[in-house]
Short mmCIF file of C-alpha atoms in Angstrom, two decimals:
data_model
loop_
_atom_site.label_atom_id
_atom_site.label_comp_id
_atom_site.label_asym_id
_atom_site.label_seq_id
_atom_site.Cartn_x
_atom_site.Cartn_y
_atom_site.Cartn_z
CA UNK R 1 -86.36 -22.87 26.81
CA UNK R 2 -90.32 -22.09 27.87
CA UNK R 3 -90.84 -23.08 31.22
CA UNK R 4 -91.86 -26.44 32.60
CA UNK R 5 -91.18 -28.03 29.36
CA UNK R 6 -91.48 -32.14 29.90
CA UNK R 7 -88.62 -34.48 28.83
CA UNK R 8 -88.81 -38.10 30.20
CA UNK R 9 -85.08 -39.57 30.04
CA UNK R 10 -85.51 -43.46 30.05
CA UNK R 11 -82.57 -45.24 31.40
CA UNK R 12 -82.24 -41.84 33.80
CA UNK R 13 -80.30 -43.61 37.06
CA UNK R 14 -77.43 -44.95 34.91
CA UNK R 15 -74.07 -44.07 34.46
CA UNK R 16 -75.05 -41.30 31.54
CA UNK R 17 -78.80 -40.92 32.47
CA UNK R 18 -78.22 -39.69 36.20
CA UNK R 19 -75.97 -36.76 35.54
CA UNK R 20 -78.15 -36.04 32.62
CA UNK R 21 -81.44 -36.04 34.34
CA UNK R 22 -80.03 -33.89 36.86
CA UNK R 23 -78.97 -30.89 33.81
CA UNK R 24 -82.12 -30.88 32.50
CA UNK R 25 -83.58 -30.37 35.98
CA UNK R 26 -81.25 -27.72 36.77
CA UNK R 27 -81.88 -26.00 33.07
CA UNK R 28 -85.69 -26.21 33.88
CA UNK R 29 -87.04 -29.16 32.38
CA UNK R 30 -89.82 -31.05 33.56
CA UNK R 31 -87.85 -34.61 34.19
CA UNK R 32 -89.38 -38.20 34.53
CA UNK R 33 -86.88 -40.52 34.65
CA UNK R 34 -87.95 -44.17 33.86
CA UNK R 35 -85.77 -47.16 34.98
CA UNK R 36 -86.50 -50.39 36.10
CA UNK R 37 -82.90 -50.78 38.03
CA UNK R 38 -81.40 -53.68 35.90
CA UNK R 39 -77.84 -51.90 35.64
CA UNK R 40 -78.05 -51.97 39.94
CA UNK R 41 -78.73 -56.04 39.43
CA UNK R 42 -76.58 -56.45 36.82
CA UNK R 43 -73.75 -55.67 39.51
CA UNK R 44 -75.58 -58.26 42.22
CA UNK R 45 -75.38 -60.69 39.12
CA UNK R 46 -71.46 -59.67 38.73
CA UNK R 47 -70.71 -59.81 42.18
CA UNK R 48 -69.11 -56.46 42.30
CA UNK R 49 -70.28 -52.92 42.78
CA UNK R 50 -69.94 -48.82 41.44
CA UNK R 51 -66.45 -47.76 42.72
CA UNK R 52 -68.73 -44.78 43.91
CA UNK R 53 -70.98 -45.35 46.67
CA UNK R 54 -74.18 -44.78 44.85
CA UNK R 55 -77.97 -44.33 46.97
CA UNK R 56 -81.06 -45.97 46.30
CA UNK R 57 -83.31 -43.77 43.52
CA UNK R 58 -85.50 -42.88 45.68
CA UNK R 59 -82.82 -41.63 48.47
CA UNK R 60 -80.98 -39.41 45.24
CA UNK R 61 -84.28 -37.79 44.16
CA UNK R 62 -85.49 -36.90 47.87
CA UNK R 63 -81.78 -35.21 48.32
CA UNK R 64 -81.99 -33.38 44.63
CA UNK R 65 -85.63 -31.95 45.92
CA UNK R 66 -84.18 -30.82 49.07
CA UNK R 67 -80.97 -29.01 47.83
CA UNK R 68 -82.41 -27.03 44.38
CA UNK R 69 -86.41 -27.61 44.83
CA UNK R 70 -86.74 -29.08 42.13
CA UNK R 71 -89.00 -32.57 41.16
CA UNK R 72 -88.03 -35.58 39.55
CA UNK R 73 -90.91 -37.80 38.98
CA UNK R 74 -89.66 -41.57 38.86
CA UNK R 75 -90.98 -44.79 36.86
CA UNK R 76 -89.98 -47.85 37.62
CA UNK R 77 -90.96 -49.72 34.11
CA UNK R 78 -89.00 -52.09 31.55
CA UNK R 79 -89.33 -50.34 27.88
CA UNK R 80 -88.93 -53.50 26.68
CA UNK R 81 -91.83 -55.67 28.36
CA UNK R 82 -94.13 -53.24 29.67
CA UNK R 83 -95.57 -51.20 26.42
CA UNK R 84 -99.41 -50.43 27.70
CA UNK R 85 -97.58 -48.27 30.86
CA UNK R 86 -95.22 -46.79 28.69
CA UNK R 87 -97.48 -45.81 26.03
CA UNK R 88 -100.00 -44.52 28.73
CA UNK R 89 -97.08 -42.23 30.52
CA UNK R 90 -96.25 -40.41 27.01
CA UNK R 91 -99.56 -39.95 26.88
CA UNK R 92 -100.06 -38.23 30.90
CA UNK R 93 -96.47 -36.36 30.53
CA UNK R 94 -96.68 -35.36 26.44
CA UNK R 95 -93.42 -34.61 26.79
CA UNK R 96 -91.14 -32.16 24.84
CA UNK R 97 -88.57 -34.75 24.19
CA UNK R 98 -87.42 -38.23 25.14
CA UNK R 99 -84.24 -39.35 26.27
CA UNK R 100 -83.60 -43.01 25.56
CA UNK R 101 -80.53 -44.17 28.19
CA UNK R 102 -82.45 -47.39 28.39
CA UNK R 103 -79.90 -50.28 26.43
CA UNK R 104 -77.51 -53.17 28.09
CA UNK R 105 -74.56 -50.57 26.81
CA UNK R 106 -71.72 -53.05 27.50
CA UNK R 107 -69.77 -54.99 24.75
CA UNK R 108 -68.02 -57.35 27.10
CA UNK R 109 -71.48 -58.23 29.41
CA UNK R 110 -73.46 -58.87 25.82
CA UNK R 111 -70.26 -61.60 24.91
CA UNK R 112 -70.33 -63.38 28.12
CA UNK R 113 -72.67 -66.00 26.90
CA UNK R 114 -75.49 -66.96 24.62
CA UNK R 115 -77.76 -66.06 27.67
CA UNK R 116 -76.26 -62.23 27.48
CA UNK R 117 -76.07 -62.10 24.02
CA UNK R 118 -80.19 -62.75 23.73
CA UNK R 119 -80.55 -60.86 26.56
CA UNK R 120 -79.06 -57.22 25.41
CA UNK R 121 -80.64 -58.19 21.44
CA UNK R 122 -84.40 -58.51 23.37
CA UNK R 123 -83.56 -55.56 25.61
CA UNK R 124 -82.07 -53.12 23.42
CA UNK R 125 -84.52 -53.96 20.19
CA UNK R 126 -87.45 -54.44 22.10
CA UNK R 127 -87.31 -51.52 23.90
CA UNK R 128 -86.42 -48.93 21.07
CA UNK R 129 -88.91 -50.20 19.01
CA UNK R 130 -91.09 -49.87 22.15
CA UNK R 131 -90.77 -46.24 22.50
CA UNK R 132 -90.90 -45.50 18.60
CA UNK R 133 -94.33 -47.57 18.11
CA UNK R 134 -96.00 -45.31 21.29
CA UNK R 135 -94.78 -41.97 19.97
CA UNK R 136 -96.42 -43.08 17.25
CA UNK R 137 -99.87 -44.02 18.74
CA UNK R 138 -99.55 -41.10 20.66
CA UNK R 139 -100.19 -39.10 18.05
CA UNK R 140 -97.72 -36.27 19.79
CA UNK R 141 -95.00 -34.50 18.34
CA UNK R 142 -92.32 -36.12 20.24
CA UNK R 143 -88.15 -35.52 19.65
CA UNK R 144 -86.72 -38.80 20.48
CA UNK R 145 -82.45 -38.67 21.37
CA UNK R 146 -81.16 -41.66 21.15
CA UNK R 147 -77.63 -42.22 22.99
CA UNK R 148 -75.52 -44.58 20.24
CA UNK R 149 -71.99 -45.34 20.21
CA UNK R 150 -69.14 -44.65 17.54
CA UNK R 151 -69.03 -48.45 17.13
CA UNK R 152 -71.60 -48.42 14.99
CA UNK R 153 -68.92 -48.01 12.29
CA UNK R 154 -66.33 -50.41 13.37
CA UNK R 155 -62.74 -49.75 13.04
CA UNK R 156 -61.87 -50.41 9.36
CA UNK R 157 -62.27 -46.76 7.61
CA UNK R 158 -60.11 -47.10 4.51
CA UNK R 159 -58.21 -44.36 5.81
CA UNK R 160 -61.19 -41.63 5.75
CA UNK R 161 -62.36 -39.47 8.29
CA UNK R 162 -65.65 -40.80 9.63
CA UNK R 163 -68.41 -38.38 8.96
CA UNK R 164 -71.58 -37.81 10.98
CA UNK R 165 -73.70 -40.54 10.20
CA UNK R 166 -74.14 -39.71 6.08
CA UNK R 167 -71.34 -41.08 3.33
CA UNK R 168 -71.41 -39.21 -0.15
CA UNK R 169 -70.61 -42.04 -2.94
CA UNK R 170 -70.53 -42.02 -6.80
CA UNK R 171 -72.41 -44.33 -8.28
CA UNK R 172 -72.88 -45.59 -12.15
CA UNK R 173 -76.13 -45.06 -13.99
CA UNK R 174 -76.36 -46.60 -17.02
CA UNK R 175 -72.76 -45.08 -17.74
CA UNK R 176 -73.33 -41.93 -16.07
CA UNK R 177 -71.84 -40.96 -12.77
CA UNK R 178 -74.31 -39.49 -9.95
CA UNK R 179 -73.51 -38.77 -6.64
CA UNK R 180 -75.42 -40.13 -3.85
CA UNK R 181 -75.45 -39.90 0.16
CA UNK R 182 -75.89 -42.89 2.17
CA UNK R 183 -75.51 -44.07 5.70
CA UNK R 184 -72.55 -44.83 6.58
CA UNK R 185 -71.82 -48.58 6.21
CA UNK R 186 -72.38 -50.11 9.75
CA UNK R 187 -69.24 -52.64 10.66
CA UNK R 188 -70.38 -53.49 14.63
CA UNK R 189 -68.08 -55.53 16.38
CA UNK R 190 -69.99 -57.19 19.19
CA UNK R 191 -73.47 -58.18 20.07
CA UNK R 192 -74.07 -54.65 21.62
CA UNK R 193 -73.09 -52.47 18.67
CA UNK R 194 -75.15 -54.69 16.92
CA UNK R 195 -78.41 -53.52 18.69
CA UNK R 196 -77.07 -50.22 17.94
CA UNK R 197 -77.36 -50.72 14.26
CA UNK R 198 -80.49 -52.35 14.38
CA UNK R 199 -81.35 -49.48 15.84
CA UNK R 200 -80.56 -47.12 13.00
CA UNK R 201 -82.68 -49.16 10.97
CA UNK R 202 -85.92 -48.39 13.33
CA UNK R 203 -85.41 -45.21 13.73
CA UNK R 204 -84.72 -44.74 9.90
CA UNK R 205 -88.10 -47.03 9.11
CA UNK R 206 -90.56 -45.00 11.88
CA UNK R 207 -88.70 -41.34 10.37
CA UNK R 208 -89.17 -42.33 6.76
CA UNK R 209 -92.85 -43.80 8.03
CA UNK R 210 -94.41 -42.01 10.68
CA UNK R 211 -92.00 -38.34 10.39
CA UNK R 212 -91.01 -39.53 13.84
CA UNK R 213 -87.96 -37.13 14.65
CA UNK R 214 -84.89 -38.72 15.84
CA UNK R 215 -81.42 -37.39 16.37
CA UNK R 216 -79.19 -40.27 17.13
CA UNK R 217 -75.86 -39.52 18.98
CA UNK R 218 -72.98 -41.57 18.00
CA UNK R 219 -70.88 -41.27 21.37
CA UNK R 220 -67.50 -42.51 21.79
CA UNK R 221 -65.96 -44.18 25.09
CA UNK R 222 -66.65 -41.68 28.27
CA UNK R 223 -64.25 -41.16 30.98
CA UNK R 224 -64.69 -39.38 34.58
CA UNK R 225 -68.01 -39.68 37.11
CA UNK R 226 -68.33 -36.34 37.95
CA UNK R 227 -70.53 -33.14 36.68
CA UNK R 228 -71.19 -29.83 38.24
CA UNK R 229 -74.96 -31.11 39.14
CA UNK R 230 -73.50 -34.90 41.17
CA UNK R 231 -71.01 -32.83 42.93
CA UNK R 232 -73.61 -30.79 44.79
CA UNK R 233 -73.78 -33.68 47.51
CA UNK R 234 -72.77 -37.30 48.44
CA UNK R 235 -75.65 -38.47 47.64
CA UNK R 236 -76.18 -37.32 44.31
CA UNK R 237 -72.45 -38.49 43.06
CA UNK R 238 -72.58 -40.45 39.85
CA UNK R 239 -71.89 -44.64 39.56
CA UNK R 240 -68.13 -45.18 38.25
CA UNK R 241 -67.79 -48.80 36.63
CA UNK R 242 -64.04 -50.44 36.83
CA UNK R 243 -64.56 -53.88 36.44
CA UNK R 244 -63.57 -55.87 33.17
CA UNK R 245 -67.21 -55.62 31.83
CA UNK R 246 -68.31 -52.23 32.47
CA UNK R 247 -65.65 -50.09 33.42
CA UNK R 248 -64.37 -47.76 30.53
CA UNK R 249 -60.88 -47.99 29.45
CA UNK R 250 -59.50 -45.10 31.30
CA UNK R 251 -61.48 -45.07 33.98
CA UNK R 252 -60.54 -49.20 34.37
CA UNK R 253 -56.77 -48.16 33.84
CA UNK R 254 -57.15 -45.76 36.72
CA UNK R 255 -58.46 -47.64 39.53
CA UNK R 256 -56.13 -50.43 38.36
CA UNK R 257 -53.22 -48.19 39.14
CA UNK R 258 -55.39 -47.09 42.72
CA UNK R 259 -55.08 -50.75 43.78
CA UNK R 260 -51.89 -51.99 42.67
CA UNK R 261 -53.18 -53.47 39.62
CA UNK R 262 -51.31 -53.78 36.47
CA UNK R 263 -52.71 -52.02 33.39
CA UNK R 264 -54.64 -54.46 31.42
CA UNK R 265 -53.69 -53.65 27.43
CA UNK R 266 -55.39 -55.46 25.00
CA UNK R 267 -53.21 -57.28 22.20
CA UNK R 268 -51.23 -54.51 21.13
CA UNK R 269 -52.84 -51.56 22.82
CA UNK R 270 -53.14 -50.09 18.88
CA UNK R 271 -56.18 -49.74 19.10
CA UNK R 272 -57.73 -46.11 18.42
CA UNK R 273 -60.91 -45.10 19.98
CA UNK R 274 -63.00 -41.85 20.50
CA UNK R 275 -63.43 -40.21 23.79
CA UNK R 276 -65.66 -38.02 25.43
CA UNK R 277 -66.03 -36.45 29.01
CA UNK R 278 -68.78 -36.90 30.93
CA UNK R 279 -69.67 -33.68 31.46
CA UNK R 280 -69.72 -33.39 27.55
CA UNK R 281 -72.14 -36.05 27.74
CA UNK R 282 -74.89 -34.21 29.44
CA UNK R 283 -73.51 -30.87 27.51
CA UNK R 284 -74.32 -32.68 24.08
CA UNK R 285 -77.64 -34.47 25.42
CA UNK R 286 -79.05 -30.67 25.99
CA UNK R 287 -77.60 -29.18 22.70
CA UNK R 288 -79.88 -32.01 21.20
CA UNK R 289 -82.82 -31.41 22.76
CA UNK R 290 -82.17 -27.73 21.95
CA UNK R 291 -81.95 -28.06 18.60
CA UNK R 292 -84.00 -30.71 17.13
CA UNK R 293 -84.65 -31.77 13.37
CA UNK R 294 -87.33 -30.45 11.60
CA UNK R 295 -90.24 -32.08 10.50
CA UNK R 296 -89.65 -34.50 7.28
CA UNK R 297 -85.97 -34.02 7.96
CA UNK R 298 -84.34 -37.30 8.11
CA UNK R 299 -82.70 -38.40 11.05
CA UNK R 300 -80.25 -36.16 12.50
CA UNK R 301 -76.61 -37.74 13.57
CA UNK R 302 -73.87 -36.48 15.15
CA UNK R 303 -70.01 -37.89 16.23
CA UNK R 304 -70.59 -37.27 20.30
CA UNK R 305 -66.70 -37.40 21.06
CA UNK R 306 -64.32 -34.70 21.63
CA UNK R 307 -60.69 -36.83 21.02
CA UNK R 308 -59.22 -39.98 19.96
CA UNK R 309 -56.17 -41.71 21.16
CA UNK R 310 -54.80 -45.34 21.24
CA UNK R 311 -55.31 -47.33 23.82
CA UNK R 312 -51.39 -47.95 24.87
CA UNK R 313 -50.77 -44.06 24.92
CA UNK R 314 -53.51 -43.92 27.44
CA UNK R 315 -52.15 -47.03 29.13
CA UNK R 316 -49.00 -45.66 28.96
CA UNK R 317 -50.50 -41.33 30.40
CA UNK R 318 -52.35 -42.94 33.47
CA UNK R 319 -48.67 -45.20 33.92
CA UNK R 320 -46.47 -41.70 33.93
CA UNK R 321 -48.71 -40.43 36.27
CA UNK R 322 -49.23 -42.91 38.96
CA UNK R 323 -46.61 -45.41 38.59
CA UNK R 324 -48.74 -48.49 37.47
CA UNK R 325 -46.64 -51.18 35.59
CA UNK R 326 -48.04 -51.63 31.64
CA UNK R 327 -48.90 -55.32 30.98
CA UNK R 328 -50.22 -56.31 27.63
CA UNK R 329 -52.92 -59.22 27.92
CA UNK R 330 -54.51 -61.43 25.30
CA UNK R 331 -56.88 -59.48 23.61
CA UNK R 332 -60.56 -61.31 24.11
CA UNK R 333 -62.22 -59.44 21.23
CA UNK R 334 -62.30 -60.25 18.14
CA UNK R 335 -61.00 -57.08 16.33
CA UNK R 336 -57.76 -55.50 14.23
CA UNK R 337 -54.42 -55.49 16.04
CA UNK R 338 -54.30 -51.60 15.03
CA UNK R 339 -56.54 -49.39 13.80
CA UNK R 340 -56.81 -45.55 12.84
CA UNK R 341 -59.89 -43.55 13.59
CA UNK R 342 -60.69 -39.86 12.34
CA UNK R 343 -63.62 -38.90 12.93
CA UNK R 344 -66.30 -35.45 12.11
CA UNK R 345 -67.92 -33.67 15.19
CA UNK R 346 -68.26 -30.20 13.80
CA UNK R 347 -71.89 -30.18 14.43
CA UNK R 348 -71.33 -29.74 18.14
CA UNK R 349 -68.95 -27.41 18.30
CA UNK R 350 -70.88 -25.49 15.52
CA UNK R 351 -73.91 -25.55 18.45
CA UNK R 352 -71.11 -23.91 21.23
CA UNK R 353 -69.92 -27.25 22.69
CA UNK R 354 -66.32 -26.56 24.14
CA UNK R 355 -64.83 -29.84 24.92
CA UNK R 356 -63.17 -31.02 27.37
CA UNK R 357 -59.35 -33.17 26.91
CA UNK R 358 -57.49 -34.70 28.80
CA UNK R 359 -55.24 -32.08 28.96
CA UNK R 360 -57.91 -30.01 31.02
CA UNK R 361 -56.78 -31.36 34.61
CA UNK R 362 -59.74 -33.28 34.82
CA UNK R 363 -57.96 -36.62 35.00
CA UNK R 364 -56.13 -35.62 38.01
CA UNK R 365 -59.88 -35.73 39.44
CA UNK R 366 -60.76 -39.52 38.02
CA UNK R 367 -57.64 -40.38 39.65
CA UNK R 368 -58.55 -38.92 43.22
CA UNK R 369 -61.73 -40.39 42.84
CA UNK R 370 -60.36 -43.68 42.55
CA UNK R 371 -57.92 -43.23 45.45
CA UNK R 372 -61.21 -42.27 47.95
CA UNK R 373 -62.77 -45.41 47.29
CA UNK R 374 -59.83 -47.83 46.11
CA UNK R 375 -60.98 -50.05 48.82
CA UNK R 376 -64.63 -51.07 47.27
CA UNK R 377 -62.75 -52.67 44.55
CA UNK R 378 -62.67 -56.71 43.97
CA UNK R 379 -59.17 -56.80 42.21
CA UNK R 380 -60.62 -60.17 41.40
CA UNK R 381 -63.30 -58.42 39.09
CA UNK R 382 -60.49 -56.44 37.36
CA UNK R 383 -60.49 -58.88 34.32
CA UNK R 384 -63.51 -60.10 32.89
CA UNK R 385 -64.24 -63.87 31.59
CA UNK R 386 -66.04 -62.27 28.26
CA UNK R 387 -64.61 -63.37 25.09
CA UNK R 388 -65.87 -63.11 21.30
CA UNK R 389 -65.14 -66.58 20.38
CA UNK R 390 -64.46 -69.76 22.52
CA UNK R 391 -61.35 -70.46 20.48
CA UNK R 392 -59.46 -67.03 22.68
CA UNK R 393 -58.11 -67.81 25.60
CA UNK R 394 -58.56 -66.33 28.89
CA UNK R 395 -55.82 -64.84 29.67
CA UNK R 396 -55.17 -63.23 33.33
CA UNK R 397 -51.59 -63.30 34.15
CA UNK R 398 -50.59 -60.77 29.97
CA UNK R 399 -48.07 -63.40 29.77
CA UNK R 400 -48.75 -64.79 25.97
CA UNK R 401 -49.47 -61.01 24.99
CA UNK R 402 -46.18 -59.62 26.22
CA UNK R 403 -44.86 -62.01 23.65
CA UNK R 404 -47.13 -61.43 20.98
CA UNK R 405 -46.86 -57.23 21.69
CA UNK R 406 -42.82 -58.16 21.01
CA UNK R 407 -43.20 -59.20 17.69
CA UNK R 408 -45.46 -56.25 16.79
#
């Protein structure tokens, strides 16, 4: 990498962004982050808070200058509202690359109501489009990485392996068979992965248009907090979300077994989704930048996970480990009892990722982490009230699902 090269990650004090921003630093980039705090008031709004004890921006940014000497410039701007100041910093930083962080990336909080459901279609839209319409008027050669999510493709594969972003299909011509690639079919399952597909669609227009390059990262569900760069000091440690809206499935199962809680399974627990490790995360976010598409090559996808596994077998790991009782709940989303999920991600590995498991020991450190600070947690906020349709009911004792996981 040539020195002082300029990347401005938008989105950069979330739950992804932070530890990200704080790589590129350490590799030598130039960082602006740009955030206009709404995951921090999103959590007023809930009533509950990180698990971690996470500073102010400002306080995390004065503590990363004083422990590696390094500078990251902070915006505080909304992608989504305030265009003129966004298109005027690409224009002061010309940055190498942008990082966009910058979405409402919960599927539970964008179900909660028709208020949330607007809300995360005008954030996440807006502000995508946003940044693709001032590269453009920029007139700079801008890499834009886009942080998706493996929901894109839903959960109903026919019983192929899900391949990185392109599907090769025969097709008849006039009696003739040709093959053709295509994306893959999008099948989102909530308001969220919704925006996610509409995103595809922008970033397909503006690349087909405009030769705007775009690598899009399909990432699957991340577990742990912690990277090398947050553990440096307290004050730099990463957000961990646990409650029903936010938290991740794993890291929810483990700070439910912290406080006493039981494991909250979902219908049948069958359901099979893709993981990744944070650190991975921020691993994969460089590799991008590193490596970016050429010009006129269509955008470039990859699979960001490292592992699948069903959601009981998790349910039922994190329950062998602590203790926790298993209880199976009414599942609020409206989605397959069971599901398999195979997916591609040899274009990361092919780069030198080296992924982490959950066989690596690193879940013995989630699980400390939710000991230290068991005592920040509303067990109230443990279940959310989000639900897909009105016609599901709320269900917070997993009484009707213990009898509906029976006849399974």
């Amino acid at each position: 990498m040539a020195s002082q090269e300029r990347v401005i990650v938008l989105g950069g004090d979330g739950f992804c962004g932070w530890p990200t921003s704080l790589r590129l630093s350490h590799e030598g980039y130039d960082v602006t982050i740009v955030d206009n705090l709404s995951r921090r008031k999103i959590d007023v709004e809930l009533g509950c808070q990180s698990l971690t004890p996470i500073q102010p921006i400002e306080r995390r940014l004065q503590s990363w200058q004083q422990l590696t000497g390094k500078e990251i410039d902070y915006r505080n701007l909304n992608i989504a509202e305030d265009y003129q100041e966004l298109e005027q910093l690409i224009q002061e930083v010309r940055p190498k690359a942008i990082v966009h962080f910058a979405e409402q990336r919960a599927a539970p909080y964008s179900m909660k109501s028709p208020r949330h459901k607007r809300y995360t279609v005008d954030n996440n839209t807006n502000g995508t489009h946003n940044v693709l319409c001032a590269i453009v008027e920029s007139g700079l050669d801008i890499h834009l990485v886009h942080l998706g999510t493996m929901g894109v493709y839903g959960y109903g594969t026919a019983g192929l392996s899900i391949p990185e972003g392109y599907l090769t299909v025969k097709v008849d011509v006039n009696g003739a068979e040709h093959e053709i690639e295509i994306p893959y079919p999008p099948h989102p399952g909530s308001i969220y992965h919704m925006t996610k597909t509409l995103d595809a669609l922008l970033f397909y227009y503006y690349n087909k248009n405009d030769d705007v390059r775009v690598t899009d990262l399909h990432q699957g569900v991340v577990w742990g907090t912690n990277t090398e760069e947050t553990l440096l000091h307290p004050d730099l440690i990463n957000r961990f979300d646990w409650e029903g809206d936010y938290g991740t499935v794993l890291n929810r199962f483990l700070v439910q077994a912290a406080v006493g809680h039981p494991l909250t399974v979902h219908g049948s627990g069958g359901q099979t989704r893709a993981f990744i490790h944070i650190r991975d995360t921020v691993r994969c976010i460089s590799l991008a930048i590193q490596h970016p598409p050429a010009h006129k090559e269509r955008v470039k996808i990859f699979n960001q996970a490292t592992e699948t596994h069903r959601v009981r077998t998790l349910a039922d790991l994190v329950s062998r480990l602590t203790g926790a009782e298993v209880r199976y709940y009414v599942n609020p989303r409206n989605e397959a009892w069971e599901n398999e999920l195979v997916i591609h991600n040899e274009q990361f590995l092919e780069l030198g990722l080296r992924p982490i498991t959950l066989s690596d020991g690193l879940l013995q450190e989630v699980i400390e982490v939710a000991a230290r600070y068991r005592d920040r947690v509303d067990v109230a906020k443990i279940i959310a009230d989000s639900r897909w349709r009105a016609d599901i009911p709320l269900d917070r004792e997993g009484k009707a699902a213990q009898v509906e996981a029976a006849l399974v």
